[in-house]
Structures are given as structure tokens and as C-alpha cells.
Coordinates of N, CA, C and O in Angstrom, one line a residue:
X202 N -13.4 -2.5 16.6 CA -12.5 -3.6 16.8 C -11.8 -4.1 15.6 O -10.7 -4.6 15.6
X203 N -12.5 -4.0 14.4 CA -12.0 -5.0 13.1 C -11.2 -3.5 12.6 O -11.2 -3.3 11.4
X204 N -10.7 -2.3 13.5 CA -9.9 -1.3 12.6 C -8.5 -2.2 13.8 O -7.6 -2.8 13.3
X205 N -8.7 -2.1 15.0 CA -7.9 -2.6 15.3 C -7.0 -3.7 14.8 O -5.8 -3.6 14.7
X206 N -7.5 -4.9 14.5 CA -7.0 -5.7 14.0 C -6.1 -5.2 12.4 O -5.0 -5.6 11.9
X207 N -7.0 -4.5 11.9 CA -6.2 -4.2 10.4 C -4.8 -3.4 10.9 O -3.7 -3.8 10.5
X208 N -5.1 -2.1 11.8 CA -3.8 -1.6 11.9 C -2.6 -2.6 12.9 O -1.4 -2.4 13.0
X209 N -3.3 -3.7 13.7 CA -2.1 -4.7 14.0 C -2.2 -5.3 12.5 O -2.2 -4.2 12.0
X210 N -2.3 -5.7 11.9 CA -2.1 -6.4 10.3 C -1.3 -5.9 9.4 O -0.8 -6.6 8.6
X211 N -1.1 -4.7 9.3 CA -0.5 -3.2 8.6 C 0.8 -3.4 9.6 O 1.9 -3.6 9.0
X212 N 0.9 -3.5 11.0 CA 2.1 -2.9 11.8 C 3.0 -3.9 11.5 O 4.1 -3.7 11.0
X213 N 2.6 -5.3 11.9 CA 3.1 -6.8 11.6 C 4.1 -6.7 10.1 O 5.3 -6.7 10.2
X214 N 3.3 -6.4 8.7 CA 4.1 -6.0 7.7 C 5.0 -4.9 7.4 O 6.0 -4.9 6.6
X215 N 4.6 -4.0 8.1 CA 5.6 -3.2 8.2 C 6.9 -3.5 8.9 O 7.9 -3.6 8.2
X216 N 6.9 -3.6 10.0 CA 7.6 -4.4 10.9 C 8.5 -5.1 10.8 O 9.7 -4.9 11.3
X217 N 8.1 -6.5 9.8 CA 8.8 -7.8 9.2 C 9.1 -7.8 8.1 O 10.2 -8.3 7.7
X218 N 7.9 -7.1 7.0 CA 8.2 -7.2 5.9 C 9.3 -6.4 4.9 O 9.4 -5.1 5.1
X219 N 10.1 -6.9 3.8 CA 11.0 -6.0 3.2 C 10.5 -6.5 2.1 O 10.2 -7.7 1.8
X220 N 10.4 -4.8 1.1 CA 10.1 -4.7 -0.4 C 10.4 -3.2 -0.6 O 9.8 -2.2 -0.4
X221 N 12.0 -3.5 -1.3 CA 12.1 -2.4 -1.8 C 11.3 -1.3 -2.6 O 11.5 -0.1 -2.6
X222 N 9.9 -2.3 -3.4 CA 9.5 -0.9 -4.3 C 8.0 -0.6 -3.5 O 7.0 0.0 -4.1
X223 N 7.9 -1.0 -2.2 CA 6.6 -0.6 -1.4 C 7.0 0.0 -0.7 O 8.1 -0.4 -0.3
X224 N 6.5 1.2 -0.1 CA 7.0 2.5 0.8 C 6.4 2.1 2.1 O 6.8 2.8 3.0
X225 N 5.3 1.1 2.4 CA 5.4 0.0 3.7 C 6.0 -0.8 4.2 O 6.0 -1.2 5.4
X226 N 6.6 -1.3 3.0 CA 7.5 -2.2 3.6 C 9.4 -1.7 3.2 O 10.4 -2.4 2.9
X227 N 9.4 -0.8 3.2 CA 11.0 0.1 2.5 C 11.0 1.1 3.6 O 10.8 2.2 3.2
X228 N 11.3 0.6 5.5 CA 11.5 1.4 6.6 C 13.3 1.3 6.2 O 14.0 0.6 5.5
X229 N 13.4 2.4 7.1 CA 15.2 2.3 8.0 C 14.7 0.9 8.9 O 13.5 0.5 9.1
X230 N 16.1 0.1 9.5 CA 15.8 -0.4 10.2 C 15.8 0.1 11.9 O 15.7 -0.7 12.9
X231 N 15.8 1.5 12.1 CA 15.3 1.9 13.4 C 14.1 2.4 13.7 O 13.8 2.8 14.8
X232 N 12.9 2.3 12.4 CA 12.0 2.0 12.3 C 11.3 0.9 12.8 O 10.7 0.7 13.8
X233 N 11.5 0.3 11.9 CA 11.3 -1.4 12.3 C 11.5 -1.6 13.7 O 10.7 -2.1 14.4
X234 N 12.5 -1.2 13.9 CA 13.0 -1.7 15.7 C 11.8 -1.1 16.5 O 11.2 -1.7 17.4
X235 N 11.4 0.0 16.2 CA 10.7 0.8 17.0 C 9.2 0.0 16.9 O 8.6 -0.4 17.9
X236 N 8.8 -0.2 15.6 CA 7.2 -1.2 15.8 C 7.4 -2.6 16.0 O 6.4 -3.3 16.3
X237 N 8.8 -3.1 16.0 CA 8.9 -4.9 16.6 C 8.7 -4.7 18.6 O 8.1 -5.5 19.4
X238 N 9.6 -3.2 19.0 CA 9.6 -3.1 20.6 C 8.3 -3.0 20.6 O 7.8 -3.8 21.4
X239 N 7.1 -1.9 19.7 CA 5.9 -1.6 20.2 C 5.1 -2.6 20.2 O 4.1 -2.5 20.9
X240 N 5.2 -3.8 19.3 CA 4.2 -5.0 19.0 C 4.7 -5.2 20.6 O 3.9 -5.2 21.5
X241 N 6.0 -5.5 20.8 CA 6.0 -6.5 21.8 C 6.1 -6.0 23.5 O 6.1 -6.8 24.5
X242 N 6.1 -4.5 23.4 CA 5.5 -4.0 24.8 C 3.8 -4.3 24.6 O 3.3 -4.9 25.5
X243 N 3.0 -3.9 23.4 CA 1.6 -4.2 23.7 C 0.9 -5.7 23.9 O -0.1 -5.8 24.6
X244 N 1.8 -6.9 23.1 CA 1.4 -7.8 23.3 C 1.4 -8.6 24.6 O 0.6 -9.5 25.0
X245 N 2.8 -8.0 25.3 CA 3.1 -8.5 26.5 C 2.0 -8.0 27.7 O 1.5 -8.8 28.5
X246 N 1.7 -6.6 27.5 CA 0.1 -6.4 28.2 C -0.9 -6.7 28.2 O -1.7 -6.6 29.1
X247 N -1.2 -7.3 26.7 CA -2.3 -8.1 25.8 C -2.2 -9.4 26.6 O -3.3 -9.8 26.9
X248 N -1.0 -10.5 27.0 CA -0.8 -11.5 27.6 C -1.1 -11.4 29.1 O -1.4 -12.6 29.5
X249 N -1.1 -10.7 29.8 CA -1.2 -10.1 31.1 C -2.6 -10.1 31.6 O -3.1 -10.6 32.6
X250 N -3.3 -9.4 30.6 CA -4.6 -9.0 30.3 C -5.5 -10.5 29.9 O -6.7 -11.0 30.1
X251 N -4.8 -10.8 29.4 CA -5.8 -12.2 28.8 C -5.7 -13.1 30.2 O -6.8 -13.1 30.7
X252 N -4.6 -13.8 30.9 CA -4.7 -13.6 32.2 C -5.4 -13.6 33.4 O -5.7 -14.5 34.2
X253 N -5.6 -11.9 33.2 CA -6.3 -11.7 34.2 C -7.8 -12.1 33.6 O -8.7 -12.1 34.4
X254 N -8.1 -12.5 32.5 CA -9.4 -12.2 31.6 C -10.3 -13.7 32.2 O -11.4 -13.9 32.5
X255 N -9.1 -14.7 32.1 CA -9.4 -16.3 32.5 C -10.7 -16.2 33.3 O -11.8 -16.5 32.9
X256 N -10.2 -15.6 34.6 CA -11.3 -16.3 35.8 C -12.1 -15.0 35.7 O -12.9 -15.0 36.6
X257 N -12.2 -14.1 35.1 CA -13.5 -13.2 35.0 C -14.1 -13.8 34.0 O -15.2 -14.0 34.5
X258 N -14.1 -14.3 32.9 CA -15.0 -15.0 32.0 C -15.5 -16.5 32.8 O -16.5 -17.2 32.3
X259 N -14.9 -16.8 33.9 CA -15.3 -17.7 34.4 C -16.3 -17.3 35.7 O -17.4 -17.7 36.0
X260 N -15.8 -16.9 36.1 CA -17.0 -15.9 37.4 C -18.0 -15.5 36.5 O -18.8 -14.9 37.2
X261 N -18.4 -15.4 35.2 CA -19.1 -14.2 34.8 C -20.2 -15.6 33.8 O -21.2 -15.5 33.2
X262 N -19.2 -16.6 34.1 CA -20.6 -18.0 33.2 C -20.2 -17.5 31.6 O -21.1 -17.9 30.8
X263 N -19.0 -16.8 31.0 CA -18.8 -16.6 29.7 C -17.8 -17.6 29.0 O -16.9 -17.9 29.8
X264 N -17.8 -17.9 28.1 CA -16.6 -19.0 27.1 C -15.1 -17.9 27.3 O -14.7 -16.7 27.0
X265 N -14.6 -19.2 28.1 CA -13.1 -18.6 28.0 C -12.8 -18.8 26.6 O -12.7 -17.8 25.8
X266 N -12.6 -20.0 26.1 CA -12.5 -20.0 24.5 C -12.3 -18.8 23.4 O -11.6 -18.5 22.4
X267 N -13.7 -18.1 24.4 CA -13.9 -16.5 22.8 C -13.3 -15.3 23.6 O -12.8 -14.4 23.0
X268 N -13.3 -15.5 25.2 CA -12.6 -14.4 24.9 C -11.3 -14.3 25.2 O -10.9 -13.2 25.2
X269 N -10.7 -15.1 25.5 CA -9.4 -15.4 26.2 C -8.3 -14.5 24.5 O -7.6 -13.5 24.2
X270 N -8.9 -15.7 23.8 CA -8.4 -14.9 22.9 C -8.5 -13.7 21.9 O -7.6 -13.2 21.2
X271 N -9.9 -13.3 22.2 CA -10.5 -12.0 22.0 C -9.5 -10.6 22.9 O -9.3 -9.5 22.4
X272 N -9.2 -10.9 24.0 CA -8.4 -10.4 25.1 C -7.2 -10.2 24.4 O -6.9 -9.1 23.9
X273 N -6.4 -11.9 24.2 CA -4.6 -11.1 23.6 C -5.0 -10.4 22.1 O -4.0 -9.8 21.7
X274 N -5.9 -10.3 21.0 CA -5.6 -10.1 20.0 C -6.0 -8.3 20.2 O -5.3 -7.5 19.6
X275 N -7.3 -7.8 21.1 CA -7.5 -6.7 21.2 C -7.1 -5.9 22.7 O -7.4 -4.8 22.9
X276 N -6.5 -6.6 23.5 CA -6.4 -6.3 24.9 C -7.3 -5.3 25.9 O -8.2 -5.8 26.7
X277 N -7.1 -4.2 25.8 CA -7.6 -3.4 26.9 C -9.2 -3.1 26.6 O -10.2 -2.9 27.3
X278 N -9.2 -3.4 24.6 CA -10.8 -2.7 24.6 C -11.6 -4.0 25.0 O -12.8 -4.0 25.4
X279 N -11.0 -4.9 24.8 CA -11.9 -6.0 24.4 C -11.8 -6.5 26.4 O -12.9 -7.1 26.8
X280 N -11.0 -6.4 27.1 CA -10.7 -6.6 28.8 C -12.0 -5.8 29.2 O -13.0 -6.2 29.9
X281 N -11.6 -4.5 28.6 CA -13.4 -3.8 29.3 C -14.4 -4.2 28.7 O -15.3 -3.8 29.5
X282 N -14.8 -4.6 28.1 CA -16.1 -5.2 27.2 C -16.4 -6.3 28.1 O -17.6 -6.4 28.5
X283 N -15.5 -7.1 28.5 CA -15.5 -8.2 29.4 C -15.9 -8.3 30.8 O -16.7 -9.1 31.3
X284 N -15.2 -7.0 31.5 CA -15.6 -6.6 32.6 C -17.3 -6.1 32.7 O -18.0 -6.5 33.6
X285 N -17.6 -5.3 31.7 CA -18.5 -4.8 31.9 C -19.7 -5.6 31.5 O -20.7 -5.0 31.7
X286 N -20.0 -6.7 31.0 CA -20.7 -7.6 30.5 C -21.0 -8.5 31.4 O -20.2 -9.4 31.8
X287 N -22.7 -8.5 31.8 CA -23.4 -9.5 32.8 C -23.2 -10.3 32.8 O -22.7 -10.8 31.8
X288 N -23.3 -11.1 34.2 CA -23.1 -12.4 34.4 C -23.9 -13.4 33.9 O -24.9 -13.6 34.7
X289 N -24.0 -14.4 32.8 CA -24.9 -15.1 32.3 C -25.3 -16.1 33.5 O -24.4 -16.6 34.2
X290 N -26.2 -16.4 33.5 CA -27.2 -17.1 34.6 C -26.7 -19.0 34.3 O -27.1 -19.4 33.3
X291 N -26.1 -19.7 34.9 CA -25.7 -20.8 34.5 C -27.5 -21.8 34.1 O -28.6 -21.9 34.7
X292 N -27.0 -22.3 33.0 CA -27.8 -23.1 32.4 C -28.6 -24.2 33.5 O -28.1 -24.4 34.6
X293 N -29.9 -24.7 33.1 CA -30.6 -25.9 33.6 C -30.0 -27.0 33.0 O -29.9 -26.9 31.8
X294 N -29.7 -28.2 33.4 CA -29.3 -29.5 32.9 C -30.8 -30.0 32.4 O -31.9 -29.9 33.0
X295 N -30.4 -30.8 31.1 CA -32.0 -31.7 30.8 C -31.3 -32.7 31.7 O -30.2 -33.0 32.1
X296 N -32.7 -33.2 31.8 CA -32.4 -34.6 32.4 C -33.0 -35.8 31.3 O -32.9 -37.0 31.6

């Protein structure tokens, strides 16, 4: 998961960033175009996915909180981790 995140971190700079004397950030700009479309076909499935993620973390007794957004930043790996993870037994109230 934390390679995932680095290579969205790397694409983001690539993507946005311009510096002539770094050969990551010194694309053509049909380069660029091509990882701004790919951020934003993945993110838009990543959004979709988070989503759908709401009421399964809620059926399943887990913090939407962690994964809601665990969902849009890693999407599909982090969607199946979700899916596949027991349902936590809801808590006893103290009295």
C-alpha cells in the first residue's frame, strides 16, 4: 500500500510539476496530459468506490472515518481489504 501511495506522489509531480533541469519534471506536454487524464480516470473510480465503501464499513461495524478515505486514496486494493474483513461484533454500552 505505502508503494502505492509513493507512485501516486511521483505521478502528481510529474504531472504538475515543471523544472527544466529534473528529467521528472521536464515531460512534453502530451505527457503530462496523459498522467493528468490517468490521475483523473483512477480517482473518479477511487470516488465511486469510496461510495460504494460508506455502507459496507457500516454493515460490517468498521470506522467510516479510516476507511472511507483509505478507499479514495488506494481504491480497488484497499475496497477488497474492506470487503473481505469481518464483521466487528458491535460493542456493550457501560452503564
Amino acid at each position: 500500500q505505502s508503494g502505492h501511495l509513493i507512485l501516486f506522489l511521483i505521478t502528481l509531480v510529474a504531472a504538475f510539476a515543471q523544472d527544466s533541469g529534473n528529467p521528472l519534471t521536464n515531460l512534453p506536454t502530451e505527457i503530462r496530459g496523459a498522467l493528468k487524464g490517468g490521475l483523473l480516470v483512477t480517482y473518479g473510480i477511487n470516488i465511486v468506490l469510496t461510495a460504494i465503501s460508506i455502507p459496507t464499513a457500516l454493515s460490517k461495524n468498521l470506522p467510516v472515518l479510516f476507511w472511507a478515505p483509505k478507499v479514495l486514496l488506494l481504491g480497488g486494493l484497499a475496497f477488497d481489504e474492506l470487503n473481505n474483513a469481518p464483521v466487528k461484533p458491535k460493542g456493550k454500552k457501560k452503564k
